[in-house]
């Protein structure tokens, strides 16, 4: 019977048998299957259980209330007729969804629909929304037979960045000038992360410096630790470039962070965030030695930035939420489009709405094009290569006309410049073309 079951689905059945033994049951009941599903869930399934507060512990306690116990230990615990019926229905469900394999999700669907046990009573105790779960799981198993790789493949973050752009920002110029001036003092010819962060700390009147100081990283403490380091080996990694490799990586990541936060230039805040997030270089090594709360420092640096959050920053956050909604850990151009529609207040959103493009229809097209995933939803979300390119082009547009922030219109115009993107396929399927969008944006911009 189990030759078509995936390993994950088989493990649920084995776990159910183990729970039956531990709970001294004479047979394996559907309630044991439910408990095994909760304990083995990942990705979208885990998200469903968490949504209704169903954890290993509380489901185990609730399940135990409905199961009879036997005094005599049973070595080979048989399946109850109710479980056999569930397994048969699982096979039928897989066939209907045109899957050659029986998936975890098929078993999940069969268990929550069982009427011959106490499953419904247990689910009701957690206010479990069966209709919601069925809808999500049904879409998931139907999409499982298709290739789930995103059409817009990923690429390394540094390949889409223009290193020269790091020097263009007025806010960072003073920091870099001071950092370069320190090279001769230290007898170095190559700029490292330690000179960059030390120069940030010298800006005594900067709000950023005050935040860093309040978290225990003062200029004196940093300089004292720096003097104890006799080797820059961790900055070089046997390569020779103008920046040390770690500093080059950190500065490129700072550029990417700036773009993702909707800024048209790299700020000192972006560099410090990059040092803390990439965990690279001597600067991070010194910060780590000061025993500060890194997450607290990141949050405090982010708060002033978020108070002045650009519409693009809001759009990118919404794009990530849309990706998680359909079980994805990657954001493509189609998620940017959904983010623009979700943010709703921008000129770009108004233009799309005037062309009768709405969130509901756009979501349906996105789901049809890329399908539902089953990726772990707590994982850090990344951008596809095409999405990074669109963000890069939007950033260049904003920078070219002297904007301080990337606007939603820059992002939408960058999307329509990528005719092969998933976002453009969505718009085409909704009967909208690039010319209509350009005309709409031009008209709105002229009238503003």
Tab-separated table of C-alpha atoms in Angstrom:
chain	number	residue	atom	x	y	z
A	1	UNK	CA	0.000	0.000	0.000
A	2	UNK	CA	2.795	2.420	0.885
A	3	UNK	CA	4.932	2.082	-2.243
A	4	UNK	CA	3.454	5.300	-3.691
A	5	UNK	CA	3.764	7.271	-0.443
A	6	UNK	CA	6.534	9.860	-0.302
A	7	UNK	CA	9.011	9.479	2.547
A	8	UNK	CA	7.399	12.390	4.382
A	9	UNK	CA	3.943	10.779	4.123
A	10	UNK	CA	5.222	7.355	5.228
A	11	UNK	CA	6.910	8.946	8.240
A	12	UNK	CA	3.547	10.329	9.357
A	13	UNK	CA	2.089	6.815	9.387
A	14	UNK	CA	5.087	5.463	11.328
A	15	UNK	CA	4.841	8.336	13.805
A	16	UNK	CA	1.139	7.584	14.291
A	17	UNK	CA	2.027	3.993	15.190
A	18	UNK	CA	4.628	5.218	17.685
A	19	UNK	CA	2.103	7.573	19.282
A	20	UNK	CA	-0.360	4.675	19.556
A	21	UNK	CA	2.263	2.684	21.495
A	22	UNK	CA	3.196	5.609	23.751
A	23	UNK	CA	-0.467	6.324	24.502
A	24	UNK	CA	-1.186	2.616	25.181
A	25	UNK	CA	-3.834	2.293	22.485
A	26	UNK	CA	-4.986	-1.070	21.145
A	27	UNK	CA	-5.113	0.260	17.551
A	28	UNK	CA	-3.824	3.146	15.472
A	29	UNK	CA	-6.698	5.635	15.340
A	30	UNK	CA	-7.240	8.716	13.134
A	31	UNK	CA	-6.463	10.870	16.162
A	32	UNK	CA	-2.913	9.433	16.144
A	33	UNK	CA	-2.579	10.416	12.486
A	34	UNK	CA	-3.634	13.984	13.299
A	35	UNK	CA	-1.055	14.195	16.083
A	36	UNK	CA	1.648	12.820	13.749
A	37	UNK	CA	0.712	15.391	11.098
A	38	UNK	CA	1.093	18.254	13.573
A	39	UNK	CA	4.476	16.960	14.793
A	40	UNK	CA	5.823	16.423	11.245
A	41	UNK	CA	4.425	19.533	9.546
A	42	UNK	CA	6.659	21.952	7.654
A	43	UNK	CA	6.138	24.791	5.201
A	44	UNK	CA	2.529	25.642	4.386
A	45	UNK	CA	1.160	22.797	6.540
A	46	UNK	CA	3.073	24.077	9.562
A	47	UNK	CA	1.771	27.577	8.851
A	48	UNK	CA	-1.819	26.267	8.882
A	49	UNK	CA	-1.400	24.529	12.244
A	50	UNK	CA	0.345	27.541	13.776
A	51	UNK	CA	-2.411	29.834	12.534
A	52	UNK	CA	-4.892	27.995	14.762
A	53	UNK	CA	-2.526	27.560	17.716
A	54	UNK	CA	-2.053	23.809	17.230
A	55	UNK	CA	1.275	22.713	18.721
A	56	UNK	CA	2.670	19.245	19.464
A	57	UNK	CA	1.908	19.628	23.167
A	58	UNK	CA	-1.646	20.954	23.127
A	59	UNK	CA	-2.802	18.612	20.342
A	60	UNK	CA	-1.315	15.657	22.238
A	61	UNK	CA	-3.201	16.624	25.400
A	62	UNK	CA	-6.453	17.192	23.517
A	63	UNK	CA	-6.131	13.946	21.554
A	64	UNK	CA	-5.505	11.921	24.724
A	65	UNK	CA	-8.952	12.953	26.023
A	66	UNK	CA	-10.659	11.010	23.215
A	67	UNK	CA	-8.542	7.837	23.072
A	68	UNK	CA	-9.230	4.677	25.102
A	69	UNK	CA	-6.234	2.960	26.713
A	70	UNK	CA	-5.472	-0.742	27.092
A	71	UNK	CA	-3.830	-2.278	30.134
A	72	UNK	CA	-1.814	-4.809	28.162
A	73	UNK	CA	1.062	-3.666	25.971
A	74	UNK	CA	0.538	-4.346	22.261
A	75	UNK	CA	3.688	-5.033	20.226
A	76	UNK	CA	2.294	-4.930	16.690
A	77	UNK	CA	-0.443	-2.349	16.825
A	78	UNK	CA	-2.891	-2.792	13.936
A	79	UNK	CA	-4.581	-0.009	11.986
A	80	UNK	CA	-8.184	0.633	12.945
A	81	UNK	CA	-10.823	0.401	10.234
A	82	UNK	CA	-11.161	4.192	10.359
A	83	UNK	CA	-7.448	4.618	9.594
A	84	UNK	CA	-7.617	2.089	6.766
A	85	UNK	CA	-10.497	4.080	5.331
A	86	UNK	CA	-8.450	7.299	5.559
A	87	UNK	CA	-5.498	5.682	3.772
A	88	UNK	CA	-7.808	4.461	0.974
A	89	UNK	CA	-9.294	7.949	0.596
A	90	UNK	CA	-5.766	9.364	0.482
A	91	UNK	CA	-4.956	7.096	-2.483
A	92	UNK	CA	-8.144	8.215	-4.254
A	93	UNK	CA	-7.382	11.873	-3.563
A	94	UNK	CA	-3.884	11.559	-5.061
A	95	UNK	CA	-5.321	9.997	-8.220
A	96	UNK	CA	-7.869	12.784	-8.600
A	97	UNK	CA	-5.153	15.437	-8.283
A	98	UNK	CA	-3.171	13.588	-10.978
A	99	UNK	CA	-0.214	12.925	-8.701
A	100	UNK	CA	1.758	9.724	-9.083
A	101	UNK	CA	2.887	10.002	-5.442
A	102	UNK	CA	0.898	10.276	-2.226
A	103	UNK	CA	2.012	13.459	-0.509
A	104	UNK	CA	1.908	14.686	3.082
A	105	UNK	CA	-0.767	17.164	1.989
A	106	UNK	CA	-3.012	14.376	0.620
A	107	UNK	CA	-2.898	12.689	4.026
A	108	UNK	CA	-3.570	16.026	5.732
A	109	UNK	CA	-6.694	16.560	3.600
A	110	UNK	CA	-8.014	13.048	4.265
A	111	UNK	CA	-7.525	13.281	8.026
A	112	UNK	CA	-9.279	16.643	8.493
A	113	UNK	CA	-12.230	15.360	6.450
A	114	UNK	CA	-12.652	12.148	8.456
A	115	UNK	CA	-16.157	11.717	9.888
A	116	UNK	CA	-15.655	8.346	11.622
A	117	UNK	CA	-13.606	9.580	14.567
A	118	UNK	CA	-13.230	12.452	17.014
A	119	UNK	CA	-11.139	14.484	14.547
A	120	UNK	CA	-13.881	17.087	14.009
A	121	UNK	CA	-14.325	17.569	17.776
A	122	UNK	CA	-10.581	18.089	18.218
A	123	UNK	CA	-10.378	20.557	15.332
A	124	UNK	CA	-13.359	22.484	16.689
A	125	UNK	CA	-11.557	22.990	20.007
A	126	UNK	CA	-8.899	24.953	18.100
A	127	UNK	CA	-11.448	26.817	15.929
A	128	UNK	CA	-9.794	25.174	12.943
A	129	UNK	CA	-11.036	26.635	9.639
A	130	UNK	CA	-11.369	23.498	7.537
A	131	UNK	CA	-12.552	25.344	4.416
A	132	UNK	CA	-9.485	27.599	4.461
A	133	UNK	CA	-7.129	24.641	4.969
A	134	UNK	CA	-8.822	22.579	2.247
A	135	UNK	CA	-8.575	25.414	-0.252
A	136	UNK	CA	-4.872	25.964	0.413
A	137	UNK	CA	-3.930	22.271	0.486
A	138	UNK	CA	-5.965	21.434	-2.630
A	139	UNK	CA	-4.179	24.130	-4.620
A	140	UNK	CA	-0.884	22.901	-3.233
A	141	UNK	CA	-1.296	19.253	-4.292
A	142	UNK	CA	-2.542	20.302	-7.718
A	143	UNK	CA	0.548	22.395	-8.276
A	144	UNK	CA	2.916	19.762	-6.937
A	145	UNK	CA	2.963	17.915	-10.266
A	146	UNK	CA	4.429	20.996	-11.929
A	147	UNK	CA	7.966	22.239	-11.716
A	148	UNK	CA	8.109	24.663	-8.775
A	149	UNK	CA	11.305	26.524	-9.680
A	150	UNK	CA	10.586	30.196	-10.193
A	151	UNK	CA	10.719	31.281	-13.861
A	152	UNK	CA	13.056	34.120	-12.906
A	153	UNK	CA	16.230	32.400	-11.698
A	154	UNK	CA	18.298	33.755	-8.823
A	155	UNK	CA	21.746	35.311	-9.089
A	156	UNK	CA	24.469	36.423	-6.725
A	157	UNK	CA	23.698	39.790	-5.077
A	158	UNK	CA	26.979	41.427	-6.095
A	159	UNK	CA	26.556	40.742	-9.832
A	160	UNK	CA	23.663	43.173	-10.156
A	161	UNK	CA	25.327	45.985	-8.246
A	162	UNK	CA	27.337	48.820	-9.744
A	163	UNK	CA	30.327	49.307	-7.346
A	164	UNK	CA	30.966	52.853	-8.639
A	165	UNK	CA	27.529	53.897	-7.367
A	166	UNK	CA	28.697	53.454	-3.767
A	167	UNK	CA	30.784	56.633	-4.017
A	168	UNK	CA	28.001	58.812	-5.445
A	169	UNK	CA	26.033	59.363	-2.243
A	170	UNK	CA	26.624	62.682	-0.489
A	171	UNK	CA	25.757	61.206	2.930
A	172	UNK	CA	28.478	58.549	2.654
A	173	UNK	CA	31.162	60.675	0.974
A	174	UNK	CA	32.371	62.242	4.232
A	175	UNK	CA	32.642	58.824	5.912
A	176	UNK	CA	34.655	57.366	3.023
A	177	UNK	CA	36.943	60.414	2.879
A	178	UNK	CA	37.832	60.009	6.560
A	179	UNK	CA	38.264	56.252	6.126
A	180	UNK	CA	40.725	56.742	3.255
A	181	UNK	CA	42.672	59.326	5.271
A	182	UNK	CA	43.292	56.699	7.954
A	183	UNK	CA	45.119	54.351	5.588
A	184	UNK	CA	48.507	56.064	5.860
A	185	UNK	CA	48.131	56.380	9.645
A	186	UNK	CA	47.754	52.616	9.897
A	187	UNK	CA	50.342	51.910	7.201
A	188	UNK	CA	47.729	50.342	4.928
A	189	UNK	CA	47.016	50.828	1.240
A	190	UNK	CA	43.735	48.922	1.104
A	191	UNK	CA	40.481	50.045	2.712
A	192	UNK	CA	38.898	47.646	5.208
A	193	UNK	CA	35.647	47.495	7.170
A	194	UNK	CA	37.416	48.664	10.338
A	195	UNK	CA	38.323	52.073	8.842
A	196	UNK	CA	34.780	52.466	7.492
A	197	UNK	CA	33.021	51.785	10.817
A	198	UNK	CA	35.570	53.826	12.793
A	199	UNK	CA	34.856	56.776	10.487
A	200	UNK	CA	31.109	56.373	11.080
A	201	UNK	CA	31.738	56.489	14.857
A	202	UNK	CA	33.678	59.767	14.505
A	203	UNK	CA	30.495	61.568	13.354
A	204	UNK	CA	29.633	62.582	16.924
A	205	UNK	CA	26.539	64.638	16.095
A	206	UNK	CA	25.008	61.962	13.877
A	207	UNK	CA	21.784	60.283	15.135
A	208	UNK	CA	23.218	56.996	13.836
A	209	UNK	CA	26.334	57.394	16.000
A	210	UNK	CA	24.151	58.111	19.051
A	211	UNK	CA	22.189	54.896	18.435
A	212	UNK	CA	25.387	52.869	18.104
A	213	UNK	CA	26.893	54.461	21.226
A	214	UNK	CA	23.781	53.745	23.281
A	215	UNK	CA	24.242	50.075	22.412
A	216	UNK	CA	27.794	50.033	23.835
A	217	UNK	CA	29.926	50.708	20.740
A	218	UNK	CA	31.816	53.939	21.398
A	219	UNK	CA	34.662	55.289	19.261
A	220	UNK	CA	37.130	54.761	22.132
A	221	UNK	CA	36.019	51.169	22.767
A	222	UNK	CA	36.188	50.338	19.072
A	223	UNK	CA	39.633	51.958	18.655
A	224	UNK	CA	40.949	50.148	21.730
A	225	UNK	CA	39.873	46.784	20.335
A	226	UNK	CA	41.267	47.693	16.916
A	227	UNK	CA	44.728	48.282	18.400
A	228	UNK	CA	44.772	44.724	19.768
A	229	UNK	CA	44.435	43.241	16.268
A	230	UNK	CA	47.800	42.563	14.647
A	231	UNK	CA	46.612	40.854	11.447
A	232	UNK	CA	44.138	41.787	8.702
A	233	UNK	CA	44.086	38.246	7.331
A	234	UNK	CA	40.266	37.985	7.668
A	235	UNK	CA	39.972	41.078	5.437
A	236	UNK	CA	42.025	39.656	2.567
A	237	UNK	CA	41.285	35.960	2.060
A	238	UNK	CA	44.390	35.796	-0.218
A	239	UNK	CA	42.990	38.365	-2.704
A	240	UNK	CA	44.297	41.860	-3.526
A	241	UNK	CA	41.873	44.588	-4.571
A	242	UNK	CA	41.377	48.251	-3.642
A	243	UNK	CA	38.828	47.298	-0.987
A	244	UNK	CA	39.579	44.195	1.014
A	245	UNK	CA	37.234	41.429	-0.220
A	246	UNK	CA	35.174	41.620	2.974
A	247	UNK	CA	34.846	45.395	2.724
A	248	UNK	CA	33.927	45.111	-0.952
A	249	UNK	CA	31.230	42.555	-0.104
A	250	UNK	CA	29.904	44.683	2.759
A	251	UNK	CA	29.727	47.833	0.621
A	252	UNK	CA	27.963	45.982	-2.197
A	253	UNK	CA	25.463	44.587	0.279
A	254	UNK	CA	24.964	48.102	1.684
A	255	UNK	CA	24.067	49.216	-1.846
A	256	UNK	CA	21.542	46.384	-2.108
A	257	UNK	CA	20.063	47.250	1.309
A	258	UNK	CA	19.717	50.891	0.207
A	259	UNK	CA	17.782	49.836	-2.899
A	260	UNK	CA	15.525	47.489	-0.940
A	261	UNK	CA	14.754	50.299	1.495
A	262	UNK	CA	13.778	52.589	-1.361
A	263	UNK	CA	16.781	54.932	-1.078
A	264	UNK	CA	18.501	56.311	-4.178
A	265	UNK	CA	21.860	56.613	-2.382
A	266	UNK	CA	23.897	54.617	0.123
A	267	UNK	CA	23.754	56.062	3.640
A	268	UNK	CA	26.048	55.290	6.616
A	269	UNK	CA	23.040	53.502	8.167
A	270	UNK	CA	23.004	51.062	5.251
A	271	UNK	CA	26.717	50.332	5.699
A	272	UNK	CA	26.392	49.640	9.433
A	273	UNK	CA	23.366	47.421	8.791
A	274	UNK	CA	25.398	45.581	6.154
A	275	UNK	CA	28.310	44.982	8.555
A	276	UNK	CA	25.892	43.595	11.152
A	277	UNK	CA	23.925	41.454	8.703
A	278	UNK	CA	26.791	40.044	6.619
A	279	UNK	CA	28.889	39.367	9.742
A	280	UNK	CA	32.056	39.935	7.719
A	281	UNK	CA	35.355	41.724	8.368
A	282	UNK	CA	37.352	43.102	11.256
A	283	UNK	CA	34.682	45.702	12.074
A	284	UNK	CA	32.168	42.945	12.831
A	285	UNK	CA	34.789	40.986	14.789
A	286	UNK	CA	35.352	44.017	17.032
A	287	UNK	CA	31.614	44.694	17.412
A	288	UNK	CA	31.116	41.040	18.380
A	289	UNK	CA	33.867	41.311	21.038
A	290	UNK	CA	31.996	44.211	22.710
A	291	UNK	CA	29.134	41.803	23.590
A	292	UNK	CA	26.331	44.051	22.348
A	293	UNK	CA	22.816	42.976	21.411
A	294	UNK	CA	23.069	42.942	17.610
A	295	UNK	CA	19.331	42.505	16.950
A	296	UNK	CA	18.504	45.418	19.256
A	297	UNK	CA	21.029	47.640	17.474
A	298	UNK	CA	19.637	46.679	14.047
A	299	UNK	CA	16.088	47.450	15.219
A	300	UNK	CA	17.104	50.865	16.593
A	301	UNK	CA	18.934	51.810	13.377
A	302	UNK	CA	15.913	50.706	11.346
A	303	UNK	CA	13.300	52.670	13.334
A	304	UNK	CA	14.265	56.202	12.152
A	305	UNK	CA	14.506	54.916	8.569
A	306	UNK	CA	11.095	53.252	8.765
A	307	UNK	CA	9.528	56.474	10.090
A	308	UNK	CA	10.396	58.019	6.738
A	309	UNK	CA	9.566	54.829	4.849
A	310	UNK	CA	9.284	55.333	1.105
A	311	UNK	CA	6.390	53.830	-0.817
A	312	UNK	CA	8.866	51.432	-2.454
A	313	UNK	CA	9.953	50.131	0.952
A	314	UNK	CA	6.285	49.419	1.756
A	315	UNK	CA	5.819	47.757	-1.648
A	316	UNK	CA	8.819	45.449	-1.166
A	317	UNK	CA	7.560	44.437	2.290
A	318	UNK	CA	4.154	43.644	0.824
A	319	UNK	CA	5.856	41.722	-2.012
A	320	UNK	CA	7.545	39.468	0.543
A	321	UNK	CA	4.229	38.916	2.337
A	322	UNK	CA	2.610	37.928	-0.974
A	323	UNK	CA	5.410	35.413	-1.572
A	324	UNK	CA	4.887	33.868	1.863
A	325	UNK	CA	1.126	33.732	1.260
A	326	UNK	CA	1.603	31.163	-1.497
A	327	UNK	CA	4.413	29.257	0.210
A	328	UNK	CA	7.350	30.881	-1.560
A	329	UNK	CA	10.753	31.974	-0.252
A	330	UNK	CA	11.605	33.947	-3.367
A	331	UNK	CA	10.269	37.271	-4.665
A	332	UNK	CA	9.958	37.746	-8.414
A	333	UNK	CA	8.739	40.700	-10.454
A	334	UNK	CA	5.161	39.450	-10.112
A	335	UNK	CA	5.386	40.030	-6.342
A	336	UNK	CA	6.547	43.610	-6.998
A	337	UNK	CA	3.378	44.073	-9.051
A	338	UNK	CA	1.211	42.681	-6.229
A	339	UNK	CA	3.088	44.939	-3.780
A	340	UNK	CA	2.278	48.030	-5.873
A	341	UNK	CA	-1.402	47.050	-5.941
A	342	UNK	CA	-1.381	46.220	-2.234
A	343	UNK	CA	0.210	49.536	-1.220
A	344	UNK	CA	-2.562	51.228	-3.198
A	345	UNK	CA	-1.746	54.895	-2.534
A	346	UNK	CA	0.912	55.511	-5.186
A	347	UNK	CA	0.586	56.991	-8.665
A	348	UNK	CA	1.617	53.600	-10.045
A	349	UNK	CA	-1.256	51.881	-8.232
A	350	UNK	CA	-3.705	54.524	-9.471
A	351	UNK	CA	-2.561	54.010	-13.072
A	352	UNK	CA	-3.030	50.242	-12.760
A	353	UNK	CA	-6.457	50.651	-11.183
A	354	UNK	CA	-7.511	52.984	-14.020
A	355	UNK	CA	-6.533	50.209	-16.424
A	356	UNK	CA	-8.812	47.863	-14.396
A	357	UNK	CA	-5.931	45.877	-12.900
A	358	UNK	CA	-6.919	44.878	-9.351
A	359	UNK	CA	-5.355	42.768	-6.614
A	360	UNK	CA	-7.853	39.901	-6.836
A	361	UNK	CA	-7.381	39.274	-10.566
A	362	UNK	CA	-3.617	39.820	-10.404
A	363	UNK	CA	-3.279	37.251	-7.608
A	364	UNK	CA	-5.165	34.655	-9.649
A	365	UNK	CA	-2.852	35.218	-12.639
A	366	UNK	CA	0.253	34.989	-10.424
A	367	UNK	CA	-0.946	31.722	-8.879
A	368	UNK	CA	-1.685	30.295	-12.336
A	369	UNK	CA	1.762	31.242	-13.628
A	370	UNK	CA	4.029	30.168	-10.756
A	371	UNK	CA	1.830	27.881	-8.624
A	372	UNK	CA	1.843	27.334	-4.886
A	373	UNK	CA	5.056	26.323	-3.153
A	374	UNK	CA	5.707	24.368	0.012
A	375	UNK	CA	8.773	26.196	1.249
A	376	UNK	CA	9.523	26.866	4.905
A	377	UNK	CA	7.919	30.213	5.601
A	378	UNK	CA	10.310	31.342	8.363
A	379	UNK	CA	13.282	31.325	6.001
A	380	UNK	CA	14.829	34.595	4.775
A	381	UNK	CA	13.228	35.645	1.500
A	382	UNK	CA	15.469	36.327	-1.515
A	383	UNK	CA	14.913	38.078	-4.860
A	384	UNK	CA	15.117	36.471	-8.303
A	385	UNK	CA	17.760	37.655	-10.762
A	386	UNK	CA	15.083	39.438	-12.807
A	387	UNK	CA	13.625	41.113	-9.694
A	388	UNK	CA	17.078	42.386	-8.716
A	389	UNK	CA	17.514	43.762	-12.226
A	390	UNK	CA	14.157	45.551	-12.055
A	391	UNK	CA	15.098	47.053	-8.673
A	392	UNK	CA	18.468	48.128	-10.099
A	393	UNK	CA	16.797	49.818	-13.084
A	394	UNK	CA	14.242	51.543	-10.818
A	395	UNK	CA	17.106	52.818	-8.655
A	396	UNK	CA	18.953	54.150	-11.735
A	397	UNK	CA	15.771	55.918	-12.913
A	398	UNK	CA	15.323	57.648	-9.560
A	399	UNK	CA	18.997	58.579	-9.352
A	400	UNK	CA	19.057	59.956	-12.905
A	401	UNK	CA	16.412	62.587	-12.138
A	402	UNK	CA	17.843	63.445	-8.725
A	403	UNK	CA	15.216	61.772	-6.542
A	404	UNK	CA	16.200	60.903	-2.970
A	405	UNK	CA	13.918	57.893	-2.944
A	406	UNK	CA	12.785	55.258	-5.423
A	407	UNK	CA	9.118	55.827	-6.213
A	408	UNK	CA	6.528	53.218	-7.193
A	409	UNK	CA	6.370	54.682	-10.702
A	410	UNK	CA	10.122	54.008	-11.096
A	411	UNK	CA	9.480	50.410	-10.106
A	412	UNK	CA	6.510	49.992	-12.465
A	413	UNK	CA	8.393	51.551	-15.394
A	414	UNK	CA	11.329	49.229	-14.682
A	415	UNK	CA	8.918	46.259	-14.746
A	416	UNK	CA	7.517	47.122	-18.186
A	417	UNK	CA	11.086	47.445	-19.491
A	418	UNK	CA	11.423	43.682	-18.849
A	419	UNK	CA	8.971	42.180	-21.382
A	420	UNK	CA	9.946	38.615	-20.474
A	421	UNK	CA	9.231	39.035	-16.764
A	422	UNK	CA	6.449	37.196	-14.954
A	423	UNK	CA	4.946	40.560	-13.956
A	424	UNK	CA	4.563	41.537	-17.616
A	425	UNK	CA	2.962	38.165	-18.372
A	426	UNK	CA	0.441	38.881	-15.610
A	427	UNK	CA	-0.314	42.319	-17.049
A	428	UNK	CA	-0.594	40.932	-20.590
A	429	UNK	CA	-3.018	38.243	-19.408
A	430	UNK	CA	-5.097	41.017	-17.820
A	431	UNK	CA	-5.222	42.868	-21.133
A	432	UNK	CA	-2.759	45.658	-20.325
A	433	UNK	CA	0.360	46.592	-22.308
A	434	UNK	CA	3.462	48.686	-21.630
A	435	UNK	CA	2.327	51.630	-23.785
A	436	UNK	CA	-0.888	52.102	-21.779
A	437	UNK	CA	1.079	52.134	-18.519
A	438	UNK	CA	3.650	54.655	-19.808
A	439	UNK	CA	0.904	56.945	-21.087
A	440	UNK	CA	-0.969	56.688	-17.773
A	441	UNK	CA	2.126	57.528	-15.730
A	442	UNK	CA	3.021	60.460	-18.009
A	443	UNK	CA	-0.483	61.920	-17.718
A	444	UNK	CA	-0.480	61.622	-13.916
A	445	UNK	CA	3.020	63.094	-13.634
A	446	UNK	CA	2.176	66.103	-15.843
A	447	UNK	CA	-0.976	66.855	-13.832
A	448	UNK	CA	0.775	66.716	-10.451
